[in-house]
Tab-separated table of C-alpha atoms and ligand atoms in Angstrom:
chain	number	residue	atom	x	y	z
D	1	MET	CA	-24.696	139.537	130.495
D	2	SER	CA	-26.677	142.964	130.953
D	3	LYS	CA	-25.732	145.845	127.915
D	4	GLU	CA	-23.297	147.010	130.650
D	5	GLN	CA	-20.664	145.164	131.190
D	6	ARG	CA	-20.454	143.492	128.022
D	7	ILE	CA	-17.065	144.163	125.554
D	8	ASN	CA	-17.134	146.259	122.617
D	9	PHE	CA	-13.898	147.042	120.059
D	10	SER	CA	-12.778	149.624	120.709
D	11	SER	CA	-13.047	151.399	116.854
D	12	LYS	CA	-14.697	151.542	114.035
D	13	LEU	CA	-11.406	150.595	112.506
D	14	ALA	CA	-11.265	147.546	115.226
D	15	VAL	CA	-14.177	146.408	113.918
D	16	VAL	CA	-13.627	146.024	110.496
D	17	ALA	CA	-9.837	144.694	111.321
D	18	ALA	CA	-11.600	141.610	113.230
D	19	ALA	CA	-14.972	140.850	111.455
D	20	ALA	CA	-12.613	141.189	108.161
D	21	GLY	CA	-10.244	138.797	109.798
D	22	SER	CA	-12.790	136.570	109.568
D	23	ALA	CA	-13.626	136.971	106.122
D	24	VAL	CA	-10.495	137.040	104.954
D	25	GLY	CA	-9.015	134.049	105.436
D	26	LEU	CA	-7.735	130.912	103.686
D	27	GLY	CA	-11.188	130.886	101.786
D	28	ASN	CA	-9.477	133.889	99.628
D	29	ILE	CA	-6.622	132.702	98.972
D	30	TRP	CA	-6.152	128.777	99.284
D	31	ARG	CA	-10.393	127.821	97.661
D	32	PHE	CA	-10.997	131.054	95.718
D	33	PRO	CA	-8.393	130.896	93.007
D	34	TYR	CA	-8.280	126.928	93.112
D	35	GLU	CA	-12.567	127.785	91.798
D	36	LEU	CA	-11.605	129.736	89.743
D	37	GLY	CA	-9.141	128.359	87.483
D	38	GLN	CA	-11.152	124.985	87.491
D	39	TYR	CA	-14.731	127.218	86.264
D	40	GLY	CA	-13.420	128.823	83.866
D	41	GLY	CA	-12.354	132.170	85.621
D	42	ALA	CA	-14.371	135.024	85.215
D	43	ALA	CA	-17.609	134.156	84.433
D	44	PHE	CA	-17.220	132.415	87.863
D	45	LEU	CA	-16.213	135.641	89.630
D	46	ILE	CA	-18.812	137.601	88.246
D	47	ILE	CA	-21.227	135.421	89.468
D	48	TYR	CA	-19.674	134.943	92.011
D	49	VAL	CA	-19.645	138.980	92.788
D	50	LEU	CA	-23.711	138.789	92.068
D	51	PHE	CA	-24.566	136.394	95.031
D	52	VAL	CA	-21.996	138.877	97.033
D	53	VAL	CA	-24.080	141.611	96.396
D	54	LEU	CA	-27.438	140.454	96.637
D	55	LEU	CA	-27.441	137.410	99.522
D	56	GLY	CA	-24.158	138.336	101.301
D	57	MET	CA	-23.795	141.869	102.306
D	58	PRO	CA	-28.256	141.525	103.735
D	59	ILE	CA	-26.980	138.547	105.938
D	60	MET	CA	-23.784	139.370	106.981
D	61	LEU	CA	-26.119	142.997	107.749
D	62	SER	CA	-28.586	140.823	109.646
D	63	GLU	CA	-26.049	138.842	111.262
D	64	PHE	CA	-25.065	141.995	112.560
D	65	ILE	CA	-28.149	143.255	113.578
D	66	ILE	CA	-28.702	139.863	115.607
D	67	GLY	CA	-25.824	140.049	117.491
D	68	ARG	CA	-25.636	143.675	118.578
D	69	MET	CA	-29.716	143.614	119.425
D	70	GLY	CA	-28.853	140.605	121.631
D	71	GLN	CA	-25.497	141.225	123.571
D	72	ARG	CA	-25.120	137.967	123.496
D	73	ASP	CA	-23.530	134.985	121.783
D	74	ALA	CA	-24.874	133.551	118.397
D	75	VAL	CA	-27.514	131.213	120.557
D	76	GLY	CA	-28.448	133.616	123.287
D	77	SER	CA	-28.756	136.388	120.832
D	78	PHE	CA	-31.293	134.628	119.381
D	79	ARG	CA	-32.955	133.520	122.670
D	80	LYS	CA	-33.706	136.543	123.559
D	81	LEU	CA	-34.630	138.270	120.685
D	82	ALA	CA	-37.653	135.651	120.112
D	83	PRO	CA	-37.485	133.836	124.068
D	84	LYS	CA	-40.716	131.966	122.520
D	85	GLY	CA	-39.666	131.085	119.363
D	86	LYS	CA	-37.276	128.218	118.070
D	87	TRP	CA	-34.977	130.795	116.462
D	88	TRP	CA	-32.594	129.671	118.586
D	89	ILE	CA	-31.889	126.484	116.784
D	90	ILE	CA	-29.738	128.549	113.730
D	91	GLY	CA	-27.833	129.639	116.202
D	92	VAL	CA	-26.325	125.613	117.473
D	93	MET	CA	-26.358	125.710	114.047
D	94	GLY	CA	-24.348	127.870	113.549
D	95	VAL	CA	-21.576	126.814	116.965
D	96	LEU	CA	-21.731	122.872	114.899
D	97	THR	CA	-20.738	124.292	111.820
D	98	SER	CA	-17.646	126.711	113.285
D	99	PHE	CA	-16.828	123.837	115.564
D	100	LEU	CA	-16.760	121.531	112.216
D	101	ILE	CA	-14.929	123.971	110.083
D	102	MET	CA	-12.730	124.559	112.826
D	103	GLY	CA	-11.947	120.824	112.362
D	104	PHE	CA	-10.139	120.890	108.993
D	105	TYR	CA	-9.679	124.673	108.736
D	106	SER	CA	-7.135	124.314	111.290
D	107	VAL	CA	-5.302	121.719	109.373
D	108	VAL	CA	-5.072	123.434	106.600
D	109	ALA	CA	-3.915	126.255	108.405
D	110	GLY	CA	-1.336	123.899	110.499
D	111	TRP	CA	0.273	123.367	106.493
D	112	THR	CA	0.944	127.054	106.187
D	113	MET	CA	3.008	126.675	108.996
D	114	GLU	CA	5.045	123.919	107.892
D	115	TYR	CA	5.399	125.855	103.948
D	116	VAL	CA	5.991	129.238	105.864
D	117	PHE	CA	8.927	126.732	107.286
D	118	GLN	CA	9.604	125.013	103.597
D	119	ALA	CA	10.322	128.944	102.638
D	120	VAL	CA	12.405	129.615	104.600
D	121	THR	CA	14.507	127.166	104.831
D	122	ASN	CA	14.243	127.036	100.947
D	123	GLN	CA	13.508	124.197	100.087
D	124	PHE	CA	11.328	124.738	96.888
D	125	VAL	CA	14.438	125.601	94.946
D	126	ASN	CA	15.560	122.564	92.195
D	127	LYS	CA	12.351	121.172	92.765
D	128	ASP	CA	9.679	119.905	89.209
D	129	THR	CA	5.850	119.213	89.685
D	130	ALA	CA	5.860	115.729	90.183
D	131	THR	CA	8.646	116.363	92.963
D	132	LEU	CA	7.263	119.025	94.592
D	133	THR	CA	3.591	116.670	94.457
D	134	GLN	CA	5.558	113.813	96.371
D	135	VAL	CA	7.180	116.302	98.949
D	136	PHE	CA	3.034	116.928	99.235
D	137	VAL	CA	1.489	113.895	99.574
D	138	ASN	CA	4.332	112.935	102.415
D	139	PHE	CA	4.152	115.428	104.737
D	140	SER	CA	-0.238	115.708	104.060
D	141	THR	CA	0.492	112.079	105.211
D	142	ASP	CA	2.877	111.539	107.971
D	143	THR	CA	1.596	110.985	111.009
D	144	TRP	CA	3.044	113.737	112.800
D	145	ARG	CA	3.987	116.281	111.463
D	146	PRO	CA	0.372	117.933	110.288
D	147	ILE	CA	0.125	117.355	114.589
D	148	ILE	CA	2.804	118.974	115.696
D	149	TRP	CA	1.871	122.159	113.268
D	150	LEU	CA	-2.065	122.071	113.724
D	151	THR	CA	-1.317	121.841	117.881
D	152	ILE	CA	1.369	124.817	117.558
D	153	PHE	CA	-0.877	126.508	115.294
D	154	MET	CA	-4.027	125.480	118.211
D	155	VAL	CA	-2.429	126.948	120.772
D	156	ILE	CA	-1.442	129.887	119.334
D	157	SER	CA	-4.991	131.193	117.905
D	158	ALA	CA	-5.423	130.012	121.932
D	159	GLY	CA	-3.071	131.886	123.396
D	160	ILE	CA	-5.160	135.462	121.314
D	161	ILE	CA	-8.765	134.029	122.466
D	162	MET	CA	-7.630	133.811	126.219
D	163	LEU	CA	-5.942	137.274	126.075
D	164	GLY	CA	-9.782	138.333	125.238
D	165	VAL	CA	-11.967	140.232	122.799
D	166	LYS	CA	-10.518	143.400	123.400
D	167	ASP	CA	-6.291	142.848	123.869
D	168	GLY	CA	-6.576	139.606	121.627
D	169	ILE	CA	-8.945	140.237	118.683
D	170	GLU	CA	-8.866	143.209	118.837
D	171	LYS	CA	-4.820	143.927	119.474
D	172	SER	CA	-3.945	140.731	116.683
D	173	THR	CA	-6.327	141.564	113.737
D	174	LYS	CA	-5.671	145.819	114.199
D	175	PHE	CA	-1.843	144.226	113.419
D	176	LEU	CA	-2.222	141.194	111.102
D	177	MET	CA	-5.134	142.600	108.559
D	178	PRO	CA	-2.835	145.567	107.222
D	179	LEU	CA	0.409	143.200	106.802
D	180	LEU	CA	-1.628	140.954	104.766
D	181	VAL	CA	-3.456	143.750	102.551
D	182	VAL	CA	0.379	145.533	102.050
D	183	ILE	CA	1.712	140.901	100.862
D	184	ILE	CA	-0.968	140.771	99.059
D	185	VAL	CA	-0.775	143.445	97.149
D	186	ALA	CA	3.206	142.990	96.519
D	187	LEU	CA	2.544	140.121	95.352
D	188	GLY	CA	0.450	141.363	92.616
D	189	ILE	CA	2.472	143.436	91.265
D	190	ARG	CA	5.359	141.092	91.152
D	191	ALA	CA	2.803	138.329	89.521
D	192	ILE	CA	1.630	141.239	86.930
D	193	THR	CA	5.094	142.104	85.788
D	194	LEU	CA	6.739	138.979	84.655
D	195	PRO	CA	7.260	137.899	81.342
D	196	GLY	CA	3.819	136.300	79.864
D	197	GLY	CA	1.821	137.503	82.993
D	198	ALA	CA	-1.241	139.033	80.664
D	199	ALA	CA	-2.420	135.742	79.619
D	200	GLY	CA	-3.525	135.223	83.475
D	201	LEU	CA	-5.232	138.239	83.324
D	202	LYS	CA	-6.934	137.708	80.450
D	203	PHE	CA	-8.012	134.555	81.731
D	204	LEU	CA	-9.072	136.491	84.731
D	205	PHE	CA	-10.834	138.948	83.728
D	206	GLN	CA	-12.197	137.945	80.205
D	207	PRO	CA	-15.790	135.995	80.712
D	208	ASP	CA	-16.471	132.471	79.509
D	209	PHE	CA	-19.921	131.548	80.094
D	210	SER	CA	-19.861	127.494	78.044
D	211	LYS	CA	-18.445	126.633	81.461
D	212	ILE	CA	-21.480	127.952	83.859
D	213	THR	CA	-23.400	125.304	84.865
D	214	SER	CA	-25.873	125.276	87.667
D	215	GLY	CA	-22.750	123.450	90.038
D	216	VAL	CA	-20.492	126.142	89.048
D	217	VAL	CA	-23.358	128.431	90.189
D	218	LEU	CA	-23.622	126.781	93.256
D	219	SER	CA	-20.301	126.555	94.066
D	220	ALA	CA	-20.145	130.481	93.318
D	221	MET	CA	-22.696	131.087	96.445
D	222	GLY	CA	-21.028	128.225	98.990
D	223	GLN	CA	-17.744	130.113	98.203
D	224	ALA	CA	-19.432	133.792	98.970
D	225	PHE	CA	-21.022	132.460	102.586
D	226	PHE	CA	-18.107	130.691	103.657
D	227	SER	CA	-15.797	133.490	102.139
D	228	LEU	CA	-17.871	135.860	104.382
D	229	SER	CA	-17.838	133.508	106.815
D	230	LEU	CA	-22.034	133.937	107.613
D	231	GLY	CA	-24.723	131.029	108.807
D	232	MET	CA	-22.053	130.234	111.190
D	233	GLY	CA	-22.445	132.836	114.040
D	234	CYS	CA	-19.281	134.341	113.527
D	235	MET	CA	-20.960	138.256	112.486
D	236	ILE	CA	-23.611	137.284	115.249
D	237	THR	CA	-20.731	136.893	117.547
D	238	TYR	CA	-18.751	139.387	116.639
D	239	GLY	CA	-21.721	141.632	116.118
D	240	SER	CA	-22.521	141.394	119.992
D	241	TYR	CA	-18.868	143.123	120.644
D	242	ILE	CA	-19.997	146.504	118.196
D	243	SER	CA	-21.090	149.120	119.928
D	244	LYS	CA	-24.191	150.780	119.336
D	245	LYS	CA	-21.682	154.161	117.891
D	246	ASN	CA	-21.015	151.818	114.676
D	247	HIS	CA	-22.607	152.206	111.345
D	248	LEU	CA	-23.467	147.943	110.451
D	249	SER	CA	-23.983	148.980	107.354
D	250	HIS	CA	-21.200	150.671	106.513
D	251	THR	CA	-19.185	148.299	108.163
D	252	VAL	CA	-20.568	145.664	105.867
D	253	VAL	CA	-19.988	147.379	103.046
D	254	GLU	CA	-16.061	147.572	104.071
D	255	VAL	CA	-15.766	143.879	105.303
D	256	THR	CA	-17.022	143.019	101.934
D	257	MET	CA	-15.474	145.590	99.858
D	258	LEU	CA	-12.211	144.301	101.719
D	259	ASP	CA	-12.382	140.271	101.496
D	260	THR	CA	-13.889	140.905	97.498
D	261	LEU	CA	-10.467	142.650	96.404
D	262	VAL	CA	-8.362	139.918	98.596
D	263	SER	CA	-9.978	137.616	96.809
D	264	ILE	CA	-9.145	139.040	93.740
D	265	LEU	CA	-5.732	139.821	94.536
D	266	ALA	CA	-5.256	136.311	95.426
D	267	ALA	CA	-5.889	135.333	92.088
D	268	VAL	CA	-4.468	138.389	90.383
D	269	ALA	CA	-1.148	136.995	92.521
D	270	ILE	CA	-1.450	133.515	90.893
D	271	PHE	CA	-2.743	133.380	87.875
D	272	PRO	CA	-0.148	135.598	85.877
D	273	ALA	CA	2.734	133.205	87.900
D	274	VAL	CA	0.557	130.116	86.440
D	275	PHE	CA	0.653	131.001	83.027
D	276	SER	CA	3.909	133.024	82.592
D	277	LEU	CA	5.452	129.672	83.997
D	278	GLY	CA	3.280	127.288	81.622
D	279	ILE	CA	1.552	125.813	84.504
D	280	ASN	CA	-2.145	124.252	84.813
D	281	PRO	CA	-4.815	126.906	86.250
D	282	GLY	CA	-7.081	123.963	87.439
D	283	PHE	CA	-5.165	122.453	89.646
D	284	GLY	CA	-7.539	121.613	92.681
D	285	PRO	CA	-7.432	122.029	96.679
D	286	GLU	CA	-3.162	121.860	95.727
D	287	LEU	CA	-2.497	125.200	93.469
D	288	VAL	CA	-1.606	126.526	96.497
D	289	PHE	CA	1.292	123.929	98.130
D	290	ILE	CA	2.148	122.089	94.863
D	291	THR	CA	1.954	124.403	92.132
D	292	LEU	CA	2.991	127.637	93.808
D	293	PRO	CA	6.083	126.390	95.524
D	294	ASN	CA	6.768	125.637	91.665
D	295	VAL	CA	6.683	129.398	90.086
D	296	PHE	CA	8.729	130.107	93.370
D	297	ALA	CA	11.125	127.718	92.483
D	298	GLN	CA	11.303	129.263	89.039
D	299	MET	CA	11.023	133.291	89.475
D	300	PRO	CA	13.544	135.328	90.466
D	301	GLY	CA	13.475	136.726	93.888
D	302	GLY	CA	11.511	133.573	94.546
D	303	TYR	CA	13.064	132.980	98.104
D	304	ILE	CA	11.446	135.909	99.465
D	305	TRP	CA	8.479	135.694	97.327
D	306	SER	CA	7.797	132.975	98.909
D	307	ILE	CA	8.651	133.675	102.127
D	308	LEU	CA	6.075	136.290	102.227
D	309	PHE	CA	3.133	134.273	100.543
D	310	PHE	CA	3.281	131.051	102.743
D	311	ILE	CA	3.143	134.378	106.295
D	312	LEU	CA	0.359	135.648	104.265
D	313	LEU	CA	-1.516	132.649	103.836
D	314	CYS	CA	-0.957	131.841	107.424
D	315	VAL	CA	-1.972	135.786	108.890
D	316	ALA	CA	-5.694	135.347	106.722
D	317	ALA	CA	-5.735	131.329	108.187
D	318	LEU	CA	-4.875	132.720	112.231
D	319	THR	CA	-7.224	135.147	112.314
D	320	SER	CA	-10.551	133.581	110.716
D	321	VAL	CA	-9.358	130.861	112.785
D	322	ILE	CA	-9.691	132.977	115.948
D	323	SER	CA	-13.121	133.959	114.915
D	324	LEU	CA	-14.327	129.866	114.739
D	325	MET	CA	-12.999	129.638	118.535
D	326	GLU	CA	-14.523	132.499	119.330
D	327	VAL	CA	-18.570	131.649	118.411
D	328	ILE	CA	-17.580	128.569	120.201
D	329	VAL	CA	-15.809	130.207	123.353
D	330	ALA	CA	-18.631	132.696	123.742
D	331	TYR	CA	-21.554	129.878	123.709
D	332	LEU	CA	-19.719	128.101	125.664
D	333	VAL	CA	-19.531	131.206	128.627
D	334	GLU	CA	-22.251	132.209	128.391
D	335	GLU	CA	-24.917	129.874	128.309
D	336	PHE	CA	-23.400	127.368	130.341
D	337	LYS	CA	-21.505	130.106	132.175
D	338	MET	CA	-17.899	128.631	131.521
D	339	LYS	CA	-14.697	130.752	133.121
D	340	ARG	CA	-13.499	132.135	129.462
D	341	LYS	CA	-10.037	129.595	130.356
D	342	THR	CA	-12.197	126.193	130.462
D	343	ALA	CA	-13.787	127.164	127.404
D	344	ASN	CA	-10.673	127.980	125.067
D	345	GLY	CA	-9.511	125.098	126.990
D	346	LEU	CA	-12.389	122.896	126.096
D	347	VAL	CA	-12.298	124.131	122.506
R	401	PFF	N1	-14.275	133.529	105.390
R	401	PFF	C1	-13.007	132.304	106.195
R	401	PFF	C2	-12.257	132.345	104.662
R	401	PFF	O1	-12.890	132.916	103.800
R	401	PFF	O2	-11.073	131.829	104.700
R	401	PFF	C3	-13.676	130.436	106.244
R	401	PFF	C4	-14.561	130.858	108.011
R	401	PFF	C5	-14.388	131.779	109.151
R	401	PFF	C6	-15.702	130.774	108.073
R	401	PFF	C7	-15.151	131.729	110.079
R	401	PFF	C8	-16.737	130.588	108.734
R	401	PFF	C9	-16.525	131.640	109.923
R	401	PFF	F1	-17.227	131.452	110.977
């Protein structure tokens, strides 16, 4: 595909919305808070931010540059820039990783839809942690329900991808990302105004370096890569849709700042509420699916807040799954000359 033919995002805002849409996801709202809870709060946060600045930002810039100069998918861009080298293998690894991540990520994304449903039908009231744990286990080990939600989620994502870069990815992320920011800010304000919420903020912002081990440092680095969607061909693919008029370094700063801000806001929305109700902050991956429904059940106005929270989670997951799918669809379309529709169906 020549440079002239290739579709570009139509504005700077569209670029930031799409890239931030990819970066901000379950990693920020589901994974980051429970890692923070398990690894001792603020000390983990500091190390995480160091990795974001020292590794994440330069790598994101490199991926954007490779995509924009290559004007192709993740594999094609490497091939074009280094026709004689073996760098394209890195691109193949990115496409493969996107595919593998999509495998588990979309399952958890499907769970978020179930929880939107449970929130809307007011199913968290009068349930204690043990009952909510049972509800979660029953649901996640059920044969059909997770598959049905997964299918619905994938059909919506594929529908957006089908519409293409401009009408699908650009339009949806330009609407969904501001919605996400508004909801997370509202949730954060609600949480810090809860009685006893200050202990949660103290946990978040007072570093305890005795909890830091080499394993924790490695987790912080992994989280930085995952959260910024790096090393998976995603920012290369999106970079190939960025027009020459855009300042890539500005985009990198805006996307990383937004991504980090949402992670911190998610923690600010969750921990004061967890502390206010005397719940264990070290809960693992179930934090948002078991602990938070418990928090909402006991919180004034919990019905509305629970709906908002799970919609937020669902929207964040949607814009990330779209980006994972686009990596693979672009690869199939450009490397194998497949029709977008066929590639989409296959993915
Ligand atoms: N960055 C996303 C998150 O934090 O949830 C996950 C993700 C999306 C990783 C796209 C990789 C990717 F290519």
